[in-house]
Coordinates of C-alpha atoms in Angstrom, one line a residue:
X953 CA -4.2 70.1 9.0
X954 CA -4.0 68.4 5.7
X955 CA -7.3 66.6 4.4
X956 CA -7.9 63.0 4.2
X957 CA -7.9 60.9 1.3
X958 CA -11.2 59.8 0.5
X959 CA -12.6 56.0 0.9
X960 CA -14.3 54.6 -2.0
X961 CA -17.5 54.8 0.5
X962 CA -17.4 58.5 0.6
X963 CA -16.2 59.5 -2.5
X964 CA -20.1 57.5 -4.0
X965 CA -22.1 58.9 -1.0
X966 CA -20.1 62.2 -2.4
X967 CA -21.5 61.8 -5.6
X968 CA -24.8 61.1 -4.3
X969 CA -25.0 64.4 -2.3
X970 CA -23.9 66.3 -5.3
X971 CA -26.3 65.1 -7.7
X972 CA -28.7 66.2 -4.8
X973 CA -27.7 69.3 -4.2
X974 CA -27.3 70.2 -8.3
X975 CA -30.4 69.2 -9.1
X976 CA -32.3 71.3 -6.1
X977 CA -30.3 74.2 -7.0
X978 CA -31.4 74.5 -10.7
X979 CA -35.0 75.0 -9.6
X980 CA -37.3 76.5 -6.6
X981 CA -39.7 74.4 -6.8
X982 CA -38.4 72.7 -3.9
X983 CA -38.1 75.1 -1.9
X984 CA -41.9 76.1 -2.7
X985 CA -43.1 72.7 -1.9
X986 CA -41.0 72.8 1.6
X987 CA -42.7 76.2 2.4
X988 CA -46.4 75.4 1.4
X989 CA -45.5 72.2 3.8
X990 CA -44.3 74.5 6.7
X991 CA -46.9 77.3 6.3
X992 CA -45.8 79.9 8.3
X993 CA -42.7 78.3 10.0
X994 CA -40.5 78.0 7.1
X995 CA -37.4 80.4 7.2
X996 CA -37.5 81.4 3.7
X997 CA -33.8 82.8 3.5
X998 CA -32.5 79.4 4.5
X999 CA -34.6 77.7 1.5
X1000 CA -33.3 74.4 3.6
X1001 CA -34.2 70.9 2.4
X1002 CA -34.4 69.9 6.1
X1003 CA -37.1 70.5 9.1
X1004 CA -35.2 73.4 10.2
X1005 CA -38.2 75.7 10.5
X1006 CA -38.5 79.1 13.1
X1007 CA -39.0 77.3 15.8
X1008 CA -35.8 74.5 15.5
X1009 CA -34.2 77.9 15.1
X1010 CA -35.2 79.4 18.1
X1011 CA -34.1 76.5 19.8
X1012 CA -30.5 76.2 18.6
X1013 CA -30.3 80.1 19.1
X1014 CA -31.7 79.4 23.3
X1015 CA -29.4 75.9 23.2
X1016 CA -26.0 77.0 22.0
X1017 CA -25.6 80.0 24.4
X1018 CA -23.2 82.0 22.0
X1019 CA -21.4 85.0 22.8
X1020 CA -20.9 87.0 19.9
X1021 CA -17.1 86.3 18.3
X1022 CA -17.0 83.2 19.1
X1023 CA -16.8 79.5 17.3
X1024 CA -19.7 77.9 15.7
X1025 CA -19.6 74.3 13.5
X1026 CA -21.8 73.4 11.2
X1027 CA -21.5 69.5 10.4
X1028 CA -23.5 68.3 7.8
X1029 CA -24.3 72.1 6.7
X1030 CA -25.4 71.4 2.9
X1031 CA -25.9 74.4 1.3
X1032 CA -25.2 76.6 4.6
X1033 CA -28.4 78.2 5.4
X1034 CA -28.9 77.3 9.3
X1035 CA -25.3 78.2 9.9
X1036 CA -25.2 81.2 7.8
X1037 CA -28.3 82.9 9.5
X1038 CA -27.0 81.8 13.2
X1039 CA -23.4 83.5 12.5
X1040 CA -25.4 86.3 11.1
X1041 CA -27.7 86.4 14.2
X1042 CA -25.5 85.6 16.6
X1043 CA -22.3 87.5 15.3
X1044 CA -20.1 84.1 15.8
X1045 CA -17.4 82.6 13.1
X1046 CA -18.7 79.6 11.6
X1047 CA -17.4 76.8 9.6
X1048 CA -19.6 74.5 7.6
X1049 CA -18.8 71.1 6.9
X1050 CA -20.1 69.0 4.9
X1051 CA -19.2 65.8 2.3
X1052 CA -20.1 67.2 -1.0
X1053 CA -18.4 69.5 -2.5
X1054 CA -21.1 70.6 -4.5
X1055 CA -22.9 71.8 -1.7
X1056 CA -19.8 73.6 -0.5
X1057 CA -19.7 75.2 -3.5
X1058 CA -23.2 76.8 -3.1
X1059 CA -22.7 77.7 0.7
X1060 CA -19.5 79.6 0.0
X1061 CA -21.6 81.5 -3.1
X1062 CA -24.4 82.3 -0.5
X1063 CA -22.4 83.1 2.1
X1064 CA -21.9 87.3 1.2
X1065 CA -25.5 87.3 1.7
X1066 CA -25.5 86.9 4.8
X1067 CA -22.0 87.9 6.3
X1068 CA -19.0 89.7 6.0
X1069 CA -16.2 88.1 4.4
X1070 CA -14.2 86.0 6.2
X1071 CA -16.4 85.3 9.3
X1072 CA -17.9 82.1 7.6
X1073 CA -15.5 79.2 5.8
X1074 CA -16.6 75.8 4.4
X1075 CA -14.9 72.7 3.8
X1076 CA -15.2 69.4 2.4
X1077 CA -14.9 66.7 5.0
X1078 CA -17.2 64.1 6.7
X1079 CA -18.7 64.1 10.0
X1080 CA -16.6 61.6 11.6
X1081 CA -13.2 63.6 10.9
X1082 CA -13.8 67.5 10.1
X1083 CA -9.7 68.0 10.0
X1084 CA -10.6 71.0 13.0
X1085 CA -8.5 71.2 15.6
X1086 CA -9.4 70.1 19.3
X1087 CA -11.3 71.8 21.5
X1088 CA -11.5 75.3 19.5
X1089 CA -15.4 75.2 18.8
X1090 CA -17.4 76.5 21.5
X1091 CA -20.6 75.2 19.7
X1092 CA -21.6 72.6 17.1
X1093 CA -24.7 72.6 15.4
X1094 CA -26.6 69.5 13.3
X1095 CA -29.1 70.0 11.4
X1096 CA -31.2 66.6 10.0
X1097 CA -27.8 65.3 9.5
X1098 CA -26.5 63.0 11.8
X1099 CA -28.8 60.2 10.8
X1100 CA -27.1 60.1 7.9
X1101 CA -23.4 59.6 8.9
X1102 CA -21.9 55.8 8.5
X1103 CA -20.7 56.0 12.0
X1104 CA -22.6 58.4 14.3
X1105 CA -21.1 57.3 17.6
X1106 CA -17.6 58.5 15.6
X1107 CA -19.4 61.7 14.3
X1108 CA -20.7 62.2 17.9
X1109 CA -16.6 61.4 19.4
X1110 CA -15.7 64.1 16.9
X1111 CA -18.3 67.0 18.2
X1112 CA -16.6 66.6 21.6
X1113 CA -13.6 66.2 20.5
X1114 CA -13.8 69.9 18.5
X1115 CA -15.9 71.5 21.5
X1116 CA -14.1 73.5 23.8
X1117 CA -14.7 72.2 27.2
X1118 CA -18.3 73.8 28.1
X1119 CA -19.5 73.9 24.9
X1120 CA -22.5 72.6 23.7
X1121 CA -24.1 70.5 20.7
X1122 CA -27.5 70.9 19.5
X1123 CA -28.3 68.4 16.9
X1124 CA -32.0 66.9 15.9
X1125 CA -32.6 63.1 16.1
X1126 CA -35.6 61.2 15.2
X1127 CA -36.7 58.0 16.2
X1128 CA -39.6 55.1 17.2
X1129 CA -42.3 56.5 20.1
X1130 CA -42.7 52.3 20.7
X1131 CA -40.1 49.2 19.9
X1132 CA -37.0 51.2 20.2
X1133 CA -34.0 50.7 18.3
X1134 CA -31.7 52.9 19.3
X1135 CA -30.3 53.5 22.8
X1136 CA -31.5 56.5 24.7
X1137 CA -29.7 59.8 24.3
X1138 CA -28.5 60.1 28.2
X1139 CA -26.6 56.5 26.8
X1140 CA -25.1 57.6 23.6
X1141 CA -24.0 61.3 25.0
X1142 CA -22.4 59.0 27.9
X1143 CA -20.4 56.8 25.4
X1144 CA -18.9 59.5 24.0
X1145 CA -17.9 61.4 27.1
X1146 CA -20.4 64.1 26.8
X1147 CA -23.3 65.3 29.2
X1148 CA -27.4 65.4 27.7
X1149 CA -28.4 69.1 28.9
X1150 CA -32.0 68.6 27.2
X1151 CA -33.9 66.7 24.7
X1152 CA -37.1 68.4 23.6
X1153 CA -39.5 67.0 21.5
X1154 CA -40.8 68.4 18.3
X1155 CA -44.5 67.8 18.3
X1156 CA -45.2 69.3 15.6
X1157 CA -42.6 68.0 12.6
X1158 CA -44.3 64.3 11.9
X1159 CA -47.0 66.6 10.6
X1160 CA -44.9 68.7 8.5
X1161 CA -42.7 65.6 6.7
X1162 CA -46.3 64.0 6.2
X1163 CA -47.9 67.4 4.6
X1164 CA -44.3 67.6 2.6
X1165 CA -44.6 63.4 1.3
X1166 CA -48.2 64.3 0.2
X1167 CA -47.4 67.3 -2.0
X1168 CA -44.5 65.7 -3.5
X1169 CA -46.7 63.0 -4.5
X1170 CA -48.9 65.2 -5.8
X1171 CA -46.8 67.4 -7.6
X1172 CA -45.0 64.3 -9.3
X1173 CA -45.0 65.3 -12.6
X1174 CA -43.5 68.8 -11.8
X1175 CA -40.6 67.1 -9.8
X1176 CA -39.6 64.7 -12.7
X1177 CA -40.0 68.1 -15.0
X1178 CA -37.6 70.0 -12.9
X1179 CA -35.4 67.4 -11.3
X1180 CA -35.3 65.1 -13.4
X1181 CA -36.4 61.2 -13.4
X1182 CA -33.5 60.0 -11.2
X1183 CA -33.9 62.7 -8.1
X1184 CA -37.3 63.0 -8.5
X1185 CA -38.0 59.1 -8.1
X1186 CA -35.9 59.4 -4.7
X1187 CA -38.1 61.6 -3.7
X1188 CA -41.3 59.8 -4.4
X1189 CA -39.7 56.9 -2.9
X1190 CA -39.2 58.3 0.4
X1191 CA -42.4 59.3 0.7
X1192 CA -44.2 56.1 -0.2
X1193 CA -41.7 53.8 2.2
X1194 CA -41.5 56.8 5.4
X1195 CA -45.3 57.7 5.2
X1196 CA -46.7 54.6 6.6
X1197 CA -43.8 55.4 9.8
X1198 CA -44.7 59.0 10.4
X1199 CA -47.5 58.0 13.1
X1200 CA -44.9 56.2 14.9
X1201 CA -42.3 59.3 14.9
X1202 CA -40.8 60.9 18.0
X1203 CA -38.7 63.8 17.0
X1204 CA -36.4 65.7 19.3
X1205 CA -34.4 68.5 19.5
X1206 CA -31.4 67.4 22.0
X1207 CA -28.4 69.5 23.1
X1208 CA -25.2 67.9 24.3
X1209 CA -22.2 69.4 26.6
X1210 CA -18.9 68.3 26.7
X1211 CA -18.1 69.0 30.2
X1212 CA -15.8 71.4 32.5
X1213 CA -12.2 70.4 33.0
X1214 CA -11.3 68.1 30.1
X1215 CA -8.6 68.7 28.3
X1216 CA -7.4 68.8 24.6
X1217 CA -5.0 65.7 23.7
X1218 CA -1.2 66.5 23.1
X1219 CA -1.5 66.1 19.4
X1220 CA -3.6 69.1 18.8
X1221 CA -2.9 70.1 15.1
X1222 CA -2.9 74.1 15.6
X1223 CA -4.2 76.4 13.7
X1224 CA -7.3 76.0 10.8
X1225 CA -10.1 77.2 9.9
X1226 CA -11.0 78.4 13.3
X1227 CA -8.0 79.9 14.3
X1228 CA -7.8 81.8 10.5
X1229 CA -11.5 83.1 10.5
X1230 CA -10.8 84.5 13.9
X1231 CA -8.1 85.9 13.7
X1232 CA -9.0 88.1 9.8
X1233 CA -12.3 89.2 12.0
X1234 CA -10.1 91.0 14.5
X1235 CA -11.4 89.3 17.7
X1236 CA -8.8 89.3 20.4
X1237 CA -11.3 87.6 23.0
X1238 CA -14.1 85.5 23.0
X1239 CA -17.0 85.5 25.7
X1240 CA -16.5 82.3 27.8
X1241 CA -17.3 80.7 31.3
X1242 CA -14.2 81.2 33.2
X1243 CA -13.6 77.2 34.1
X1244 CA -12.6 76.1 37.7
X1245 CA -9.7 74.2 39.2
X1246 CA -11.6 71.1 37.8
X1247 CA -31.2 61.1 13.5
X1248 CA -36.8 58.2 11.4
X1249 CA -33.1 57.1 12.3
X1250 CA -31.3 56.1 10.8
X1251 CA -31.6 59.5 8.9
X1252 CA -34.2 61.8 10.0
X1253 CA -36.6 61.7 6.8
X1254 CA -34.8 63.5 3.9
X1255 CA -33.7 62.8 0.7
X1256 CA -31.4 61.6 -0.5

């Protein structure tokens, strides 16, 4: 499936992301602020600039139900840490996708680290339309991600659309404990013909984004010595304007199912990434029911 040309929109929230991703690659002083913040629950090999932590990871792993050989996404994947170490743990194809192709870039690079070639691809596309083909993925996975997308209930159409039917999302969302904005999740997995299997809250990562703020703050100088001015004052001004709204967080993990019985649409496009990583892994079969007749959103906290 050919890609999309670009909007104007995307090709500066493009830029954006890469300038992001550059600067945190040239240093680990990131990274060491993310694990002093996490303590013991930080996954070191994903050196993530998210909330995945070993918990979030247990979760997905428990969530997505994956049999090994078969189809993970990663949308919104960055750099490719989450959805490198789950195809490496679970023994599952993945492809990453995310809208900077710098991050891309660094994912592919990482990605011999962690498994063989050809059972993980990335690709440069949005959230809203990945270019996959209908229902080949038998999981999806979003990671801190979703808040960001222009259009989530689109990005949320296009994680069913992808998903075999059976197959299941897990994505994390965060959100207001008191004066709501956004509809509940039993309502937006409804709108978008999909099922809510679970949401499960994650008491524990307010604290962590509020231990993260305070040593970015206090580390200021270091950041604008590593990062430069321009990243480093996003970052101090994330803290300084999501602080004050962390005692008012309610962070979930939730995990979505497209249901039993539906069917791809005619226009399937065929083959892709998929199909291709599949088929060079030498997998004839995947595990799979057999089926019967029948984001402080917007954007969990995280720069940019």
């Amino acid at each position: 499936m050919g890609e999309n040309p670009r909007t104007a929109t995307e090709q500066q929230l493009a830029a954006v992301y890469d300038a992001f991703h550059a600067a945190r690659a040239s240093t680990t002083l990131v990274a060491q602020l993310y694990a002093e913040a996490m303590g013991d629950a930080y996954p070191h090999e994903l050196e993530a600039s998210s909330s995945c932590d070993w918990p979030l990871l247990g979760a997905v792993v428990s969530r997505l139900r994956l049999c090994p050989g078969g189809r993970l996404v990663d949308l919104g994947c960055g750099t490719g840490g989450a959805g490198l170490w789950l195809a490496r743990a679970l023994s599952v194809h993945l492809v990453g996708i995310d809208i900077s192709p710098t991050a891309i870039s660094l994912a592919t690079r990482r990605s011999p680290a962690f498994v063989p070639p050809g059972q993980a691809t990335f690709r440069v596309a949005t959230m809203e339309a990945t270019g996959l083909p209908d229902a080949q993925a038998d999981g999806v996975v979003c990671v801190d991600a979703l808040g960001f997308a222009p259009d989530q209930r689109s990005a949320l159409r296009e994680m069913r659309r992808v998903l075999r039917p059976g197959g299941r999302a897990v994505l994390t969302s965060g959100g207001r404990r008191t004066h709501l904005v956004a509809p509940p999740w039993s309502h937006r997995a409804a709108e978008v013909g999909m099922e809510l299997e679970s949401e499960e809250v994650r008491p524990d990562e307010p604290a962590m984004w509020r231990r993260l703020y305070r040593l970015w703050t206090e580390h200021e100088a270091d950041l604008r010595r590593h990062l430069g001015d321009e990243q480093a004052e996003n970052m101090l001004t994330e803290a300084r304007t999501r602080s004050p709204a962390l005692g008012n967080r309610h962070s979930v993990t939730v995990t979505l199912r497209r249901p039993d019985g539906t069917q791809a649409s005619a226009d399937d496009p065929g083959p892709t990434e998929l199909h291709h990583v599949h088929k060079r892994q030498g997998e004839t079969g995947r595990c799979r029911p057999v089926l019967p007749s029948s984001g402080l959103d917007p954007g969990v906290p995280r720069s940019p």
